[in-house]
């Protein structure tokens, strides 16, 4: 995107959504307040971010690559032999989309027989998810010629001749294409149609680092297990340090002993059927580490609440989500000048370890209208920029609404309300009765019927006779009243 | 000891009040505290009532309020923007998931640096508060819901106070007003009561017919009043009370009038 385009987008965002009252201006240019910030383009940082993002792809297929151009912006996943594991191609695409959405990213996905066709359909297809079936030529024909990844000078020549669609190119004799438009056009066309190979360099997923301890006899005593685990953690971190790696995920697997052979059926050859499913502790950190003492501290938080279902005869400790120690880690917070980032990361790890990953979140405003949907909560994920990539970050269209109450209930409470001229005069909430002194509203909030089921609410800000402030709404057309907030 | 024999009773009272103010002011300014250790409460009028001119880092501030709809949350959130000015993050412990980030953003609170912790159990909430207060990277910890609503939890407050001293951040606790008579380790205890329309110091009640006319209710609907009582303040003498006016549109808080003395129960502190 050019700087001029970025400026135009900022101005559009400012015009559509004037700056919020009291908001700190991000940047002031020629005396005007702008909501966006400018950063110099850094293609190497973009490539690094895409490489970090590519690790998510290994969840779906063992072959993941990055588009081979100077400014890559696509991930290539070779899913041959994988879709049936996820319930088919369409279901797999939805899973991939969900995985990226969980990281705050919006993506377009296409499945096709060739990289060229998948690239074209992902960029210029009609839908966010396109699973191409049938002849490639038919799928590509309606797409614009830009979908063939052609250089700008070739695109200019095609535009002069009013050749806008791939289908028009396919009708031309092959022999004339290289002489009139250069060799690149035919190469790209053949690559898209699968008539010419297109090599890619897959990323190499580092082998997991794993240590284990097998006991001669099954054990259950927690003190003993704890001692062994401490030793395993030290061994694992030593291996990480030797390989110059750091990890963000540590899985402790406690394997139950096999059933005695007398209880087994001779015909049953599968080993796993004779074992109880292993108990697990899964530590997922905010930032990668290779420190034994840090891991032992986090493990102790989980261990004190962990119920060991029975005897065990093997412990396996595995480090996942590996990366090089030299990889520069992004800051968790945009302002990090006080030198306390490491202590904050440790705090977050401790909180997530004891309370669960979903219990420590950060809020992000959205452009929804329903008060309970105005905010999206997201987990802390390392390796992602604090403002996620995308053409229109949600903050641009979000609004910070000062009229909302400071306390907003997760689920509105039903109220018994006496009204006069359609306005509340007395509210009853449980055993408490509030007499309305003053009431501001209604403010109607309504969802579009085309988005989901229709929700229509009339909100009132109520001041009671004893000076309290309540936020109530009347649900239409059911004519039911609810308390949604206070203060 | 100054002598006050020559004036009338009113003059004596005036002189005593003046002397009291001087003592309070001198305690606030001569203390060995630098400006960095004091955080503005976000409300200049409240800062003027506090001996340090704000909240001291490494301490607990306790807000007491009773029942729903008092609006105390609007007051306690005012401290967050000034607290984040020198770095750090704000951590909100919100077991019931009722904190409204949209309003926080409107109050100029940086959501990128606001962490929400949602513990499922009360002991987890206390543990999370202690961990957060102990971390130097957290500028302000807000125990959003009534985290400590039992009187027998004074020792937990002591732990939190020690954690705040260690970490150097500010701890803000929201507790029910019924505990105002209980001892506490908080440096500052503030009681908030909603002010009924027409009560002492507040504007008169709107006429009944205005209830049904949107045009009539508009002027009063954009602001409301509450009574703020400083029950206890380390370094301050006696309790003080004031009427505050809150503008719903801008979120601004103004001091309407300062009351002569508090009408609350005697101060209670464990410190």
XYZ file of N, CA and C in Angstrom, chain A residues 198-290:
279
model
N 5.889 -25.714 -10.113
C 6.238 -24.491 -9.367
C 6.864 -24.920 -8.035
N 8.184 -24.856 -7.941
C 8.819 -25.347 -6.709
C 8.625 -24.376 -5.539
N 8.501 -24.932 -4.347
C 8.457 -24.115 -3.128
C 9.442 -24.718 -2.135
N 9.890 -23.911 -1.206
C 10.809 -24.404 -0.179
C 10.049 -24.497 1.135
N 9.695 -25.689 1.558
C 8.918 -25.784 2.800
C 9.754 -25.405 4.017
N 9.062 -24.883 5.007
C 9.750 -24.567 6.263
C 10.036 -25.868 7.000
N 11.095 -25.866 7.720
C 11.445 -27.076 8.469
C 10.982 -26.901 9.912
N 10.109 -27.797 10.318
C 9.628 -27.751 11.699
C 10.677 -28.426 12.582
N 11.232 -27.717 13.566
C 12.270 -28.339 14.378
C 11.733 -29.553 15.128
N 12.586 -30.540 15.274
C 12.175 -31.745 15.993
C 11.888 -31.390 17.442
N 10.839 -31.979 17.998
C 10.544 -31.645 19.397
C 11.650 -32.131 20.324
N 11.834 -31.395 21.391
C 12.819 -31.789 22.394
C 12.063 -32.527 23.490
N 12.532 -33.712 23.809
C 11.759 -34.561 24.714
C 12.701 -35.289 25.658
N 12.310 -35.391 26.903
C 13.047 -36.243 27.851
C 12.026 -37.109 28.574
N 12.470 -38.281 29.021
C 11.535 -39.170 29.717
C 12.245 -39.948 30.804
N 11.442 -40.495 31.691
C 11.982 -41.344 32.748
C 11.019 -42.513 32.912
N 11.550 -43.712 32.790
C 10.732 -44.920 32.955
C 11.105 -45.557 34.281
N 10.093 -45.876 35.056
C 10.350 -46.460 36.383
C 10.290 -47.983 36.307
N 11.084 -48.613 37.140
C 11.086 -50.073 37.175
C 9.768 -50.598 37.749
N 9.241 -49.863 38.735
C 7.968 -50.231 39.359
C 7.033 -49.025 39.277
N 5.730 -49.286 39.169
C 4.810 -48.145 39.172
C 4.899 -47.374 40.489
N 4.834 -46.066 40.417
C 4.898 -45.253 41.639
C 3.701 -44.311 41.689
N 3.420 -43.839 42.901
C 2.299 -42.928 43.073
C 2.644 -41.783 44.018
N 3.684 -41.938 44.784
C 4.013 -40.950 45.814
C 4.379 -39.622 45.146
N 3.689 -38.588 45.550
C 3.865 -37.295 44.880
C 5.258 -36.711 45.109
N 5.813 -36.929 46.302
C 7.142 -36.373 46.587
C 8.182 -36.929 45.616
N 8.087 -38.244 45.382
C 9.053 -38.874 44.488
C 8.891 -38.332 43.061
N 7.616 -38.265 42.658
C 7.352 -37.790 41.291
C 7.874 -36.360 41.125
N 7.667 -35.567 42.180
C 8.108 -34.168 42.132
C 9.627 -34.085 41.946
N 10.345 -34.930 42.678
C 11.812 -34.927 42.575
C 12.249 -35.308 41.160
N 11.585 -36.340 40.616
C 11.936 -36.779 39.259
C 11.632 -35.670 38.249
N 10.506 -34.986 38.455
C 10.127 -33.929 37.512
C 11.135 -32.782 37.521
N 11.600 -32.450 38.700
C 12.596 -31.377 38.777
C 13.843 -31.758 37.982
N 14.224 -33.011 38.109
C 15.402 -33.483 37.376
C 15.130 -33.463 35.860
N 13.910 -33.878 35.481
C 13.563 -33.888 34.048
C 13.573 -32.474 33.467
N 13.062 -31.528 34.250
C 13.037 -30.135 33.772
C 14.463 -29.642 33.525
N 15.360 -29.975 34.439
C 16.757 -29.551 34.272
C 17.344 -30.195 33.013
N 17.072 -31.500 32.809
C 17.613 -32.182 31.617
C 17.065 -31.568 30.335
N 15.764 -31.270 30.360
C 15.137 -30.699 29.152
C 15.715 -29.324 28.827
N 15.847 -28.496 29.834
C 16.356 -27.141 29.569
C 17.821 -27.194 29.122
N 18.573 -28.176 29.631
C 19.957 -28.318 29.164
C 19.989 -28.654 27.669
N 19.069 -29.537 27.273
C 19.000 -29.877 25.838
C 18.627 -28.663 24.998
N 17.677 -27.895 25.516
C 17.271 -26.675 24.786
C 18.462 -25.736 24.636
N 19.188 -25.560 25.723
C 20.321 -24.625 25.687
C 21.413 -25.115 24.735
N 21.620 -26.435 24.709
C 22.630 -26.977 23.788
C 22.258 -26.700 22.336
N 20.954 -26.781 22.041
C 20.517 -26.582 20.653
C 20.173 -25.120 20.371
N 20.447 -24.244 21.314
C 20.189 -22.799 21.129
C 18.714 -22.546 20.835
N 17.842 -23.264 21.565
C 16.405 -23.121 21.329
C 15.710 -22.614 22.591
N 14.549 -22.014 22.381
C 13.650 -21.676 23.486
C 12.280 -22.224 23.118
N 11.441 -22.480 24.112
C 10.131 -23.095 23.838
C 9.044 -22.351 24.579
N 7.847 -22.425 24.013
C 6.698 -21.766 24.645
C 5.696 -22.762 25.208
N 5.857 -24.026 24.864
C 4.904 -25.021 25.346
C 5.667 -26.182 25.985
N 5.230 -26.578 27.155
C 5.858 -27.704 27.846
C 4.748 -28.658 28.288
N 4.850 -29.895 27.838
C 3.810 -30.875 28.151
C 4.397 -31.964 29.043
N 3.764 -32.154 30.177
C 4.168 -33.217 31.104
C 3.160 -34.353 30.940
N 3.618 -35.514 30.550
C 2.710 -36.652 30.336
C 3.032 -37.724 31.369
N 2.020 -38.132 32.111
C 2.192 -39.157 33.148
C 1.529 -40.434 32.637
N 2.354 -41.406 32.261
C 1.833 -42.598 31.591
C 1.537 -43.664 32.634
N 0.322 -44.200 32.544
C -0.100 -45.233 33.494
C 0.501 -46.578 33.085
N 0.725 -47.468 34.050
C 1.291 -48.773 33.686
C 0.305 -49.606 32.876
N 0.865 -50.537 32.134
C 0.009 -51.425 31.352
C -0.733 -52.374 32.284
N -1.895 -52.848 31.792
C -2.624 -53.844 32.592
C -1.819 -55.142 32.596
N -1.956 -55.933 33.644
C -1.254 -57.216 33.650
C -1.648 -58.056 32.446
N -0.725 -58.833 31.928
C -0.966 -59.555 30.676
C -2.082 -60.590 30.812
N -2.347 -61.029 32.047
C -3.380 -62.050 32.240
C -4.770 -61.509 31.887
N -4.932 -60.188 32.008
C -6.232 -59.588 31.705
C -6.375 -59.234 30.227
N -5.324 -59.384 29.484
C -5.374 -58.973 28.087
C -5.915 -60.076 27.196
N -6.526 -59.670 26.084
C -6.916 -60.650 25.072
C -5.729 -60.853 24.147
N -5.491 -62.062 23.789
C -4.334 -62.348 22.937
C -4.459 -61.691 21.568
N -5.714 -61.566 21.107
C -5.913 -61.030 19.765
C -5.696 -59.526 19.711
N -5.742 -58.900 20.877
C -5.649 -57.436 20.900
C -4.191 -57.011 20.923
N -3.719 -56.542 19.799
C -2.288 -56.259 19.697
C -1.947 -54.814 20.040
N -2.948 -53.958 20.063
C -2.667 -52.537 20.267
C -2.260 -52.253 21.718
N -1.055 -51.757 21.879
C -0.517 -51.489 23.220
C -1.357 -50.466 23.980
N -1.782 -49.413 23.259
C -2.431 -48.290 23.925
C -3.747 -48.688 24.592
N -4.353 -49.798 24.102
C -5.632 -50.190 24.681
C -5.469 -50.750 26.088
N -4.251 -51.115 26.437
C -4.037 -51.698 27.756
C -3.582 -50.660 28.762
N -3.560 -49.411 28.367
C -3.127 -48.355 29.278
C -4.276 -47.380 29.499
N -4.312 -46.827 30.690
C -5.246 -45.730 30.953
C -4.728 -44.517 30.186
N -5.596 -43.669 29.657
C -5.081 -42.491 28.947
C -4.158 -41.690 29.863
N -3.020 -41.217 29.351
C -2.076 -40.525 30.231
C -2.636 -39.204 30.744
N -2.326 -38.905 32.011
C -2.698 -37.601 32.568
C -1.675 -36.578 32.074
N -2.131 -35.352 31.870
C -1.247 -34.350 31.252
C -1.279 -33.032 32.025
N -0.165 -32.371 32.022
C -0.115 -30.951 32.418
C 0.461 -30.222 31.212
N -0.278 -29.253 30.732
C 0.140 -28.541 29.529
C 0.432 -27.085 29.901
N 1.691 -26.714 29.870
C 2.074 -25.331 30.193
C 2.280 -24.559 28.900
N 1.496 -23.527 28.681
C 1.702 -22.674 27.502
C 2.072 -21.287 27.999
N 3.232 -20.857 27.627
C 3.763 -19.615 28.183
C 3.465 -18.427 27.271
N 3.584 -17.263 27.857
C 3.394 -16.026 27.094
C 4.636 -15.720 26.264
N 5.794 -16.041 26.805
C 7.051 -15.789 26.093
C 7.926 -17.033 26.196
N 8.734 -17.311 25.166
C 9.551 -18.520 25.208
C 10.638 -18.453 26.269
N 11.009 -19.619 26.751
C 12.033 -19.667 27.798
C 12.854 -20.945 27.683
N 14.011 -20.944 28.331
C 14.785 -22.173 28.503
C 15.317 -22.229 29.929
